[in-house]
Coordinates of C-alpha atoms and ligand atoms in Angstrom, one line a residue:
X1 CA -11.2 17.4 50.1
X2 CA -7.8 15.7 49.3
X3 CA -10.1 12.5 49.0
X4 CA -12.1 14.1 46.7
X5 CA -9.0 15.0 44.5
X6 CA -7.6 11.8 44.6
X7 CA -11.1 10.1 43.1
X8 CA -11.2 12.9 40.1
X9 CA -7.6 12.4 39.6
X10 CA -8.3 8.3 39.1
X11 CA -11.5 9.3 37.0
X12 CA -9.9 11.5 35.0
X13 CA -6.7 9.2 34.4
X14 CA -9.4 6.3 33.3
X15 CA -11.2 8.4 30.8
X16 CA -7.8 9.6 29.6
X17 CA -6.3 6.1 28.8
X18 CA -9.3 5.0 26.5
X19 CA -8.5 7.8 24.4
X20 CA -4.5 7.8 23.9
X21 CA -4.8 4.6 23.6
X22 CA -6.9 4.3 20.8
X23 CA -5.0 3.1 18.2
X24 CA -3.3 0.1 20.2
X25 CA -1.1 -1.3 17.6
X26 CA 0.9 2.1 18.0
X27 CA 4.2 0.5 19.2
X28 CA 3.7 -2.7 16.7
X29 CA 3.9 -0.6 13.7
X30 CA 6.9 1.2 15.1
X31 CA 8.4 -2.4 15.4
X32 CA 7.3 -3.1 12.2
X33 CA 8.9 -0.5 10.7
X34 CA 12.3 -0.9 12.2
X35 CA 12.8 -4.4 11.9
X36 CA 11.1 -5.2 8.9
X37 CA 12.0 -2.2 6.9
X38 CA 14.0 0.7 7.5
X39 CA 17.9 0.4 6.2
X40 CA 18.9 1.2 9.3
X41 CA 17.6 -1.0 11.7
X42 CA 17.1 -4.4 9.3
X43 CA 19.7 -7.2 9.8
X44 CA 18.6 -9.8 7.7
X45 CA 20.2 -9.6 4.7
X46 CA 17.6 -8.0 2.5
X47 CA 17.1 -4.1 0.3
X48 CA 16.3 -1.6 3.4
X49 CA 14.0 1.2 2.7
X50 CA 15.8 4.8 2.9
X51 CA 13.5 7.3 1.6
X52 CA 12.2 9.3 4.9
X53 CA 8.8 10.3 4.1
X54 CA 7.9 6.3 3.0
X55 CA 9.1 5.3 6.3
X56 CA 6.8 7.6 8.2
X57 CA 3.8 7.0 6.0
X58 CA 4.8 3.5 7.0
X59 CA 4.3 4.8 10.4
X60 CA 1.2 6.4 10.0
X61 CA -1.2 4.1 8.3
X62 CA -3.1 2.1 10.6
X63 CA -2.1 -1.7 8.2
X64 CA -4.7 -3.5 11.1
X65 CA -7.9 -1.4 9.8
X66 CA -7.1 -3.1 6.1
X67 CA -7.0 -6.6 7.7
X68 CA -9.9 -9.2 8.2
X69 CA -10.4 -9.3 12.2
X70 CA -9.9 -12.7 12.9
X71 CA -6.0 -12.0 11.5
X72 CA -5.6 -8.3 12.9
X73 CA -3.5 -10.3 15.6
X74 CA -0.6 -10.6 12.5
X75 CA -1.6 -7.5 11.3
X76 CA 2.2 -6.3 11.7
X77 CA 3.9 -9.2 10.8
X78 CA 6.2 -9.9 8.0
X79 CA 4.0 -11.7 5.9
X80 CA 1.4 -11.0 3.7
X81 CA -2.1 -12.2 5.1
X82 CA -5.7 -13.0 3.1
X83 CA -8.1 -10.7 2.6
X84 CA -10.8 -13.2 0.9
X85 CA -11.8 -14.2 -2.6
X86 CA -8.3 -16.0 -2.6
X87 CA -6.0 -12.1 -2.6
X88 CA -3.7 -10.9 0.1
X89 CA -2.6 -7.7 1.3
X90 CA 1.0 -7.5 0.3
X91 CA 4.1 -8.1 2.9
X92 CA 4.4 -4.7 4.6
X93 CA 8.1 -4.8 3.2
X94 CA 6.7 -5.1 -0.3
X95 CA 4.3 -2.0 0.0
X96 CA 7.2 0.4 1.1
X97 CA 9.7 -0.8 -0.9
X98 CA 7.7 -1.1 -4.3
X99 CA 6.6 2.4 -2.6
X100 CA 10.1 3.4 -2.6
X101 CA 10.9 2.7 -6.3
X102 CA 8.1 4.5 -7.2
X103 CA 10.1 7.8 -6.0
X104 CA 6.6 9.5 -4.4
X105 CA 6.6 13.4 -4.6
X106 CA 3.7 15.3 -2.6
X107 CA 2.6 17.1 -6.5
X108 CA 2.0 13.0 -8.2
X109 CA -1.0 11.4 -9.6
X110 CA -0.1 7.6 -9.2
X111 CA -2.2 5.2 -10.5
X112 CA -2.9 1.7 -8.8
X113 CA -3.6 -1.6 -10.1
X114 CA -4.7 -4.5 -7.7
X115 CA -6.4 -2.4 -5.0
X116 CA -6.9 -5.2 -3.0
X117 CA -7.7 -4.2 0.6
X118 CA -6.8 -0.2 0.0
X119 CA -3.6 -0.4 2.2
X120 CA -0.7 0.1 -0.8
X121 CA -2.8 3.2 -1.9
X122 CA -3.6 4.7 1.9
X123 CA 0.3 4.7 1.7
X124 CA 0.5 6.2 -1.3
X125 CA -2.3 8.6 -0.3
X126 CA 0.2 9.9 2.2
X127 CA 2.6 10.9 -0.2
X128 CA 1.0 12.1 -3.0
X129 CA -1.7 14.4 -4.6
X130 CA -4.3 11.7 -5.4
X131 CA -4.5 7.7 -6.2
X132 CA -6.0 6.5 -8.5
X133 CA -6.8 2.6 -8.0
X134 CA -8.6 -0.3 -10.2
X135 CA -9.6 -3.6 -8.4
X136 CA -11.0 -6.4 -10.6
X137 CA -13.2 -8.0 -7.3
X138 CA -16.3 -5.6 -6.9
X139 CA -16.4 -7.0 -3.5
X140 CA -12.8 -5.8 -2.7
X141 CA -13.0 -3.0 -4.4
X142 CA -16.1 -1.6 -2.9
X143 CA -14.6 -2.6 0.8
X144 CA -11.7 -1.1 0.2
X145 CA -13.4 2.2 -1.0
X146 CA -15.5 2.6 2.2
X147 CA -12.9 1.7 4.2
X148 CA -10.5 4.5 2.6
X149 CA -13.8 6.9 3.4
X150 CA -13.9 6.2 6.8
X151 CA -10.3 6.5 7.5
X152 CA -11.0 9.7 5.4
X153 CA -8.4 9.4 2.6
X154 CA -10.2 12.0 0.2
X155 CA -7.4 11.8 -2.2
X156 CA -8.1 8.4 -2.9
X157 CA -10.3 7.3 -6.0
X158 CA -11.1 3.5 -6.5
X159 CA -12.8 2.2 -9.6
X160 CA -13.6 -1.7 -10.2
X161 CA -12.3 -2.8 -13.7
X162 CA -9.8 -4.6 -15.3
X163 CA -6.4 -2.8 -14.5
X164 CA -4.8 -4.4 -17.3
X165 CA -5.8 -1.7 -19.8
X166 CA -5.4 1.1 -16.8
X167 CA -7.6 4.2 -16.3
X168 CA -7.1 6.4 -19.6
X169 CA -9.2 9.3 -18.0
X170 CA -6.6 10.7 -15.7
X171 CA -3.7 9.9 -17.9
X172 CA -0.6 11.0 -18.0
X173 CA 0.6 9.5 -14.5
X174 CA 3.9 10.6 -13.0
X175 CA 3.6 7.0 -11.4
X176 CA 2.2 3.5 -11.9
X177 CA 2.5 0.5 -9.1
X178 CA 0.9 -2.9 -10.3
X179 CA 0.3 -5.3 -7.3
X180 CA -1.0 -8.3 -9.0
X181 CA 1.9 -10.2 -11.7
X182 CA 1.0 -10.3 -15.7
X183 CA 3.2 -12.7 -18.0
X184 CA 4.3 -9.3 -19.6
X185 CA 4.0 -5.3 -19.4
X186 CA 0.7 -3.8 -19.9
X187 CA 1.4 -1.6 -22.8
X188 CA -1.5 0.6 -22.1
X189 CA 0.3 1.2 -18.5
X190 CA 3.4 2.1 -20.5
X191 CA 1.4 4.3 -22.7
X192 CA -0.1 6.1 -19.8
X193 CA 3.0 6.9 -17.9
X194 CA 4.2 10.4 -18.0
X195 CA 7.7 11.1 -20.1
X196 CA 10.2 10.8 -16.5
X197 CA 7.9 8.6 -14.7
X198 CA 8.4 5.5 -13.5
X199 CA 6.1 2.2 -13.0
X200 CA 6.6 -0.5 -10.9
X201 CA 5.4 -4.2 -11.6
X202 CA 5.9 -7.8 -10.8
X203 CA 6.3 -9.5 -14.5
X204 CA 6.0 -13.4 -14.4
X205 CA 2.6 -14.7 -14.4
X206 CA 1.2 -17.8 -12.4
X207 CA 3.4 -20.7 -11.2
X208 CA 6.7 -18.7 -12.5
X209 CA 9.5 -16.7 -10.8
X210 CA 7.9 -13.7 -10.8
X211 CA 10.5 -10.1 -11.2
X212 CA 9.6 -7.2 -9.5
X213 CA 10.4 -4.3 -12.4
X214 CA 11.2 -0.9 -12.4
X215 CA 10.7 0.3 -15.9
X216 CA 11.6 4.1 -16.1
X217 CA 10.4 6.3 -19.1
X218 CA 12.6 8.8 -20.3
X219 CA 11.8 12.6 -21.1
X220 CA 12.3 11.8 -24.9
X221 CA 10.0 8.4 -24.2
X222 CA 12.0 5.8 -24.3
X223 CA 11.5 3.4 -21.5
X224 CA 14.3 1.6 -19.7
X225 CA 14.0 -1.4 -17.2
X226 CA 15.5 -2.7 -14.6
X227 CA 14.8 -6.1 -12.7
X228 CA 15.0 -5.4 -8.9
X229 CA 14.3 -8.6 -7.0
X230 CA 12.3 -12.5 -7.4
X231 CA 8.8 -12.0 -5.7
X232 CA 5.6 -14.0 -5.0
X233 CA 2.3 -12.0 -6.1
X234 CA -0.9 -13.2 -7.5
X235 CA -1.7 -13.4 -10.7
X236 CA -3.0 -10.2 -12.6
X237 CA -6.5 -11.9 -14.2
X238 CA -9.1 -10.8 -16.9
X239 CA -10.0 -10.8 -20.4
X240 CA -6.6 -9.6 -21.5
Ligands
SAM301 N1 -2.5 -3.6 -3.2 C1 -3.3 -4.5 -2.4 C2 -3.4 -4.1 -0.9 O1 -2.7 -3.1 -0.5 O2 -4.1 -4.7 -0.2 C3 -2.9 -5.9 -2.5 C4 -3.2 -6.4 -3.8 S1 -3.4 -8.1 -4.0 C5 -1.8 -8.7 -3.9 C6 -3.7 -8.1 -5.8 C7 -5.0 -7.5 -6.2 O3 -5.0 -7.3 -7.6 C8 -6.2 -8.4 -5.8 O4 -7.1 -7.7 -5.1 C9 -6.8 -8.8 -7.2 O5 -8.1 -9.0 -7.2 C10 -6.4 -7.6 -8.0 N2 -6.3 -7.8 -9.5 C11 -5.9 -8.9 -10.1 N3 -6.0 -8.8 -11.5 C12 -6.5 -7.5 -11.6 C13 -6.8 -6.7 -12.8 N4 -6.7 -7.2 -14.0 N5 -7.2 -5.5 -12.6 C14 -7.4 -4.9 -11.4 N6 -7.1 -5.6 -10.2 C15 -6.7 -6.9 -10.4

């Protein structure tokens, strides 16, 4: 009888591991977030990310189910990595802290440009009432909108199109986050930013120093910005 007990004790321990186990990267994304990331564990020099909520939703979003498979190996290193058709999905210190800026509350309707691989908006799924995202690629875009399904972010909604003149339909945004660099400021983005709100974009076009931007419009409409820090991004293409 103890026998017995023993065996269903080793069966049940092996159908248990499968199963906790399941997302294996687990304690990489905990590394990633603490030593690539948050304020308080980062040594290197650079911006640490404070805000709480974007560290957790750091936490949370599986970055290796947005990554081709022959790099999901890398998936949680600080780099960005392809993702075909010549785009990358962005640094994972570049998501949170262009996340960061974008000052995330749970009532927002943020609009994306440069979907890419869908991992920027999963995180900003997390925080917010709905995404809206554009991706130029129909390929990408099209992945990255299955791919949001089956990790079942419903608050995500991806269309392909040219970002550049930004999604008038759900206008006024309380935030906008551009993930691919223009030579200048999409006034249409400007346009369709909510008096208060803030957007976020690298300005600098191909083979220049790029600035990531923080432009802030005020309640009267006035719009403020603010260069943060040089950056590397691809270019922001189309007919524009
Ligand atoms: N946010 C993405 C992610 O989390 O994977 C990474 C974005 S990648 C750095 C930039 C993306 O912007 C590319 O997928 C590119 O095709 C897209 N892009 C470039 N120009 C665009 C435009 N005018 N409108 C929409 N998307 C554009």
């Amino acid at each position: 009888m103890k026998r017995f007990f023993l065996i269903l004790a080793t069966f049940l321990v092996c159908i248990a591991i499968p199963s906790q186990g399941a997302d294996t990267f687990d304690d990489d994304r905990k590394w990633m977030v603490k030593t690539q990331i948050d304020a308080e564990g980062i040594t290197d020099g650079r911006i640490g990310v404070k805000n709480k909520s974007v560290l957790e939703a750091m936490r949370r979003v599986l970055r290796h189910e947005f990554v081709p498979d022959r790099y999901k190996s890398q998936s949680y290193v600080d780099m960005p990595l392809p993702i075909g058709y010549d785009q990358t999905i962005s640094q994972p210190y570049i998501v949170a802290y262009m996340t960061e800026l974008l000052d995330p509350k749970k009532e927002h309707k943020v609009l994306e440009v440069g979907t890419g691989s869908g991992y920027q908006a999963a995180v900003l799924a997390e925080l917010v009432k709905h995404v809206y995202t554009i991706e130029i690629i129909k390929e990408l875009g099209e992945s990255a909108e299955e791919r949001l399904k089956r990790l079942a972010y419903k608050n995500v909604t991806v269309k392909i199109g040219d970002g550049y003149f930004g999604w008038e339909e759900h206008a006024p945004y309380d935030a906008i986050i551009v993930t691919a660099a223009p030579d200048h400021i999409p006034p249409m983005l400007l346009h369709q930013l909510k008096p208060g709100g803030k957007l976020v974009i690298p300005v600098g076009g191909r083979f220049r120093v790029q600035n990531l931007t923080l432009v802030q419009k005020t309640e009267a409409g006035s719009v403020m910005t603010r260069q943060v820090m040089p950056v590397v991004f691809v270019p922001l293409t189309g007919k524009h």
